[in-house]
Short mmCIF file of C-alpha atoms and ligand atoms in Angstrom, two decimals:
data_model
loop_
_atom_site.label_atom_id
_atom_site.label_comp_id
_atom_site.label_asym_id
_atom_site.label_seq_id
_atom_site.Cartn_x
_atom_site.Cartn_y
_atom_site.Cartn_z
CA MET A 1 -93.35 -18.88 2.92
CA SER A 2 -91.51 -18.29 6.14
CA ILE A 3 -87.94 -17.83 7.21
CA GLN A 4 -85.78 -20.93 6.96
CA ALA A 5 -82.38 -21.53 8.49
CA ILE A 6 -79.53 -23.98 8.63
CA ILE A 7 -76.77 -24.05 11.22
CA LEU A 8 -73.12 -24.85 10.60
CA LEU A 9 -71.09 -26.40 13.40
CA GLY A 10 -67.49 -27.25 12.66
CA ALA A 11 -64.63 -28.66 14.64
CA PRO A 12 -61.31 -26.80 14.35
CA GLY A 13 -59.81 -27.79 11.02
CA ALA A 14 -63.15 -28.92 9.56
CA GLY A 15 -63.10 -26.04 7.07
CA LYS A 16 -66.27 -24.33 8.25
CA GLY A 17 -65.32 -21.01 6.63
CA THR A 18 -64.71 -22.63 3.26
CA MET A 19 -67.97 -24.57 3.49
CA ALA A 20 -69.94 -21.48 4.44
CA GLU A 21 -68.54 -19.65 1.43
CA ALA A 22 -69.30 -22.57 -0.90
CA ILE A 23 -72.90 -22.84 0.32
CA ARG A 24 -73.37 -19.09 0.13
CA SER A 25 -72.19 -18.88 -3.47
CA ALA A 26 -74.18 -21.92 -4.68
CA THR A 27 -77.49 -21.35 -2.88
CA THR A 28 -79.80 -18.57 -1.73
CA PHE A 29 -78.75 -18.99 1.91
CA ILE A 30 -77.55 -15.76 3.47
CA HIS A 31 -74.44 -16.27 5.58
CA VAL A 32 -74.79 -14.64 8.99
CA SER A 33 -72.06 -14.99 11.58
CA THR A 34 -72.40 -13.93 15.19
CA GLY A 35 -69.32 -11.75 14.92
CA ASP A 36 -70.69 -9.85 11.90
CA MET A 37 -74.14 -9.43 13.46
CA LEU A 38 -72.61 -8.12 16.68
CA ARG A 39 -70.41 -5.64 14.83
CA GLU A 40 -73.37 -4.46 12.71
CA ALA A 41 -75.61 -3.97 15.74
CA ILE A 42 -72.89 -2.08 17.61
CA LYS A 43 -72.12 0.09 14.60
CA ALA A 44 -75.80 0.84 14.04
CA GLY A 45 -76.07 1.79 17.71
CA THR A 46 -79.28 -0.17 18.26
CA LEU A 47 -80.45 -0.68 21.84
CA VAL A 48 -79.26 -4.30 21.94
CA GLY A 49 -76.09 -3.30 20.13
CA ARG A 50 -75.31 -0.84 22.92
CA GLU A 51 -76.14 -3.48 25.55
CA ALA A 52 -73.81 -5.97 23.88
CA GLU A 53 -71.08 -3.36 23.61
CA ALA A 54 -71.24 -2.65 27.34
CA PHE A 55 -70.56 -6.31 28.15
CA MET A 56 -67.78 -6.57 25.58
CA ARG A 57 -66.09 -3.43 26.84
CA GLN A 58 -65.83 -5.03 30.25
CA GLY A 59 -64.38 -8.16 28.69
CA GLU A 60 -67.50 -10.14 29.49
CA LEU A 61 -69.41 -12.59 27.36
CA VAL A 62 -72.54 -11.13 25.79
CA PRO A 63 -75.51 -12.87 27.48
CA ASP A 64 -77.52 -15.36 25.44
CA GLU A 65 -80.70 -13.26 25.52
CA ILE A 66 -78.88 -10.30 23.96
CA ILE A 67 -77.24 -12.45 21.29
CA LEU A 68 -80.66 -13.77 20.42
CA LYS A 69 -82.17 -10.31 20.17
CA ILE A 70 -79.37 -9.29 17.82
CA VAL A 71 -80.01 -12.32 15.62
CA MET A 72 -83.76 -11.70 15.51
CA GLU A 73 -83.21 -8.03 14.68
CA ARG A 74 -81.01 -9.11 11.80
CA LEU A 75 -83.71 -11.47 10.51
CA GLU A 76 -86.36 -8.79 10.78
CA ARG A 77 -84.35 -6.60 8.42
CA GLY A 78 -84.42 -9.32 5.76
CA ALA A 79 -87.18 -10.70 3.56
CA PRO A 80 -89.94 -12.65 5.33
CA ASP A 81 -89.07 -15.74 3.32
CA ALA A 82 -85.27 -15.44 3.42
CA GLN A 83 -83.00 -18.43 4.02
CA TYR A 84 -80.19 -18.06 6.51
CA MET A 85 -77.05 -19.98 7.33
CA PHE A 86 -75.95 -19.42 10.92
CA ASP A 87 -72.24 -19.56 11.60
CA GLY A 88 -71.01 -19.38 15.19
CA PHE A 89 -74.58 -19.34 16.44
CA PRO A 90 -76.10 -20.80 18.51
CA ARG A 91 -73.05 -21.25 20.69
CA THR A 92 -74.78 -22.48 23.83
CA LEU A 93 -77.66 -24.78 24.63
CA GLU A 94 -79.56 -21.83 26.02
CA GLN A 95 -79.16 -19.93 22.72
CA ALA A 96 -80.46 -23.01 20.87
CA ARG A 97 -83.52 -23.17 23.12
CA LEU A 98 -84.21 -19.46 22.77
CA LEU A 99 -83.85 -19.71 18.99
CA ASP A 100 -86.31 -22.60 18.85
CA ALA A 101 -88.81 -20.61 20.90
CA GLU A 102 -88.47 -17.54 18.66
CA PHE A 103 -88.72 -19.63 15.50
CA ALA A 104 -91.82 -21.41 16.79
CA ARG A 105 -93.40 -18.07 17.63
CA ARG A 106 -92.73 -16.69 14.14
CA GLY A 107 -93.42 -19.85 12.16
CA ALA A 108 -89.79 -19.93 11.01
CA LYS A 109 -88.18 -23.27 10.31
CA LEU A 110 -84.82 -24.72 11.24
CA ILE A 111 -84.14 -27.16 8.41
CA ASN A 112 -80.78 -28.70 9.20
CA VAL A 113 -77.87 -28.50 11.58
CA PHE A 114 -74.70 -29.59 9.81
CA LEU A 115 -71.92 -30.85 12.01
CA LEU A 116 -68.69 -30.80 10.00
CA ASP A 117 -66.72 -33.62 11.48
CA VAL A 118 -63.02 -34.34 11.16
CA SER A 119 -60.75 -36.79 12.90
CA ARG A 120 -58.16 -35.51 15.34
CA GLU A 121 -55.43 -36.53 12.90
CA VAL A 122 -56.93 -34.49 10.05
CA SER A 123 -57.34 -31.45 12.28
CA LEU A 124 -53.74 -31.71 13.39
CA GLU A 125 -52.51 -32.08 9.83
CA ARG A 126 -54.59 -29.22 8.43
CA LEU A 127 -54.03 -26.72 11.20
CA GLY A 128 -50.54 -27.83 12.10
CA GLY A 129 -49.35 -27.25 8.53
CA ARG A 130 -50.54 -23.65 8.22
CA LEU A 131 -47.86 -21.08 7.57
CA ILE A 132 -48.10 -17.34 7.65
CA CYS A 133 -45.78 -14.70 6.19
CA ARG A 134 -44.24 -12.54 8.90
CA ARG A 135 -44.11 -9.59 6.55
CA CYS A 136 -47.35 -9.57 4.48
CA ASP A 137 -49.59 -12.04 6.40
CA ALA A 138 -50.12 -14.25 3.32
CA ASN A 139 -51.28 -17.78 4.16
CA PHE A 140 -49.71 -21.03 3.01
CA HIS A 141 -49.91 -24.67 3.97
CA VAL A 142 -47.07 -27.17 4.08
CA ARG A 143 -49.04 -29.64 1.97
CA ASN A 144 -52.19 -27.96 0.61
CA ILE A 145 -50.80 -24.57 -0.46
CA PRO A 146 -47.03 -25.01 -0.41
CA PRO A 147 -44.86 -21.95 -1.16
CA LYS A 148 -42.58 -22.26 -4.22
CA THR A 149 -39.55 -22.18 -1.93
CA ALA A 150 -39.84 -23.77 1.50
CA GLY A 151 -40.07 -21.17 4.24
CA VAL A 152 -40.25 -18.22 1.84
CA CYS A 153 -43.33 -16.17 0.92
CA ASP A 154 -44.30 -16.29 -2.79
CA ASN A 155 -45.63 -12.74 -2.64
CA CYS A 156 -42.93 -10.78 -0.89
CA GLY A 157 -40.02 -13.10 -0.13
CA GLY A 158 -40.68 -12.77 3.59
CA GLU A 159 -40.05 -15.49 6.12
CA LEU A 160 -42.88 -17.99 6.73
CA SER A 161 -43.61 -19.27 10.18
CA GLN A 162 -46.17 -21.41 11.92
CA ARG A 163 -49.13 -19.59 13.39
CA PRO A 164 -48.82 -19.32 17.15
CA ASP A 165 -52.31 -20.85 17.52
CA ASP A 166 -51.32 -23.87 15.53
CA SER A 167 -48.89 -25.73 17.75
CA ARG A 168 -49.87 -29.35 18.39
CA ALA A 169 -50.73 -28.71 22.02
CA THR A 170 -52.89 -25.68 21.14
CA ILE A 171 -54.77 -27.57 18.42
CA LEU A 172 -55.50 -30.46 20.76
CA LYS A 173 -56.72 -28.01 23.36
CA ARG A 174 -58.98 -26.27 20.80
CA LEU A 175 -60.46 -29.64 19.77
CA GLU A 176 -61.14 -30.47 23.40
CA VAL A 177 -62.78 -27.10 24.03
CA PHE A 178 -64.92 -27.49 20.89
CA GLN A 179 -66.12 -30.90 22.04
CA GLN A 180 -66.93 -29.62 25.51
CA GLN A 181 -68.75 -26.57 24.19
CA THR A 182 -70.78 -28.35 21.52
CA ALA A 183 -71.60 -31.69 23.18
CA GLY A 184 -74.82 -30.29 24.64
CA LEU A 185 -75.85 -28.60 21.38
CA ILE A 186 -75.14 -31.72 19.35
CA ALA A 187 -77.20 -33.90 21.70
CA TYR A 188 -80.01 -31.35 21.64
CA TYR A 189 -80.21 -31.17 17.85
CA ALA A 190 -79.78 -34.93 17.45
CA LYS A 191 -82.80 -35.43 19.70
CA ARG A 192 -84.77 -32.93 17.64
CA GLY A 193 -83.93 -34.94 14.54
CA VAL A 194 -82.24 -32.10 12.64
CA LEU A 195 -78.57 -32.98 13.15
CA GLN A 196 -76.65 -34.07 10.07
CA ARG A 197 -73.11 -35.28 10.54
CA VAL A 198 -70.95 -34.50 7.52
CA ASP A 199 -67.56 -36.11 7.14
CA SER A 200 -65.26 -33.20 6.40
CA SER A 201 -61.98 -35.14 6.31
CA GLY A 202 -61.81 -35.59 2.56
CA PRO A 203 -61.30 -33.08 -0.25
CA ARG A 204 -63.33 -29.88 0.17
CA ALA A 205 -65.23 -30.41 -3.10
CA GLU A 206 -66.58 -33.73 -1.83
CA THR A 207 -67.81 -32.24 1.41
CA VAL A 208 -69.48 -29.38 -0.45
CA ALA A 209 -71.19 -31.84 -2.80
CA ASP A 210 -72.38 -33.89 0.16
CA ILE A 211 -73.92 -30.84 1.84
CA MET A 212 -75.57 -29.66 -1.39
CA LYS A 213 -77.16 -33.06 -1.85
CA ARG A 214 -78.59 -32.95 1.66
CA LEU A 215 -79.91 -29.44 1.11
CA GLN A 216 -82.01 -30.47 -1.90
ZN1 LIG B 326 -45.19 -12.22 2.33
#
């Protein structure tokens, strides 16, 4: 047995976080996000952790080679036959190439790359309807998780408002940025024959069931 991995790519509003949690709880895949791995490496004070920290402190992007080292260090700490679900990684084409090279060298296998796809309209509806309590930070949604009284927090009675990131213009911009950033990755994995497009516009349970079926 060798290490196996899947990758989750999700457009804004595709529900990547929810999907990751659903897969994690129903399978043996270990959820690893770039943010968590970076924080762990920095906290542990490893050599690459300190390198990454130096870039971040200067407000610079952590170079692809360092991100990759952090990921491989994380995998080395796990079982030799563990299954991983990458979230937020790889972010660039270069990271994808480096990952492939490392996996080939170690006999690890990338099984699937799931692209959670939603239409622009669904993204706008999901993200545009999010509400947050100004007082206790509780989350609601105009349609999916409506508060008992419009505009009022169920928990504390505080005032609900739209998240600043969720204006129509901001959502459209985020969708555009996602497409620009992932176009290369998507083409790369499609060519390698591991890309699986998953329609994530419907109810969450359906999308989860779809992914589980493909994982079997
Ligand atoms: Zn509240």
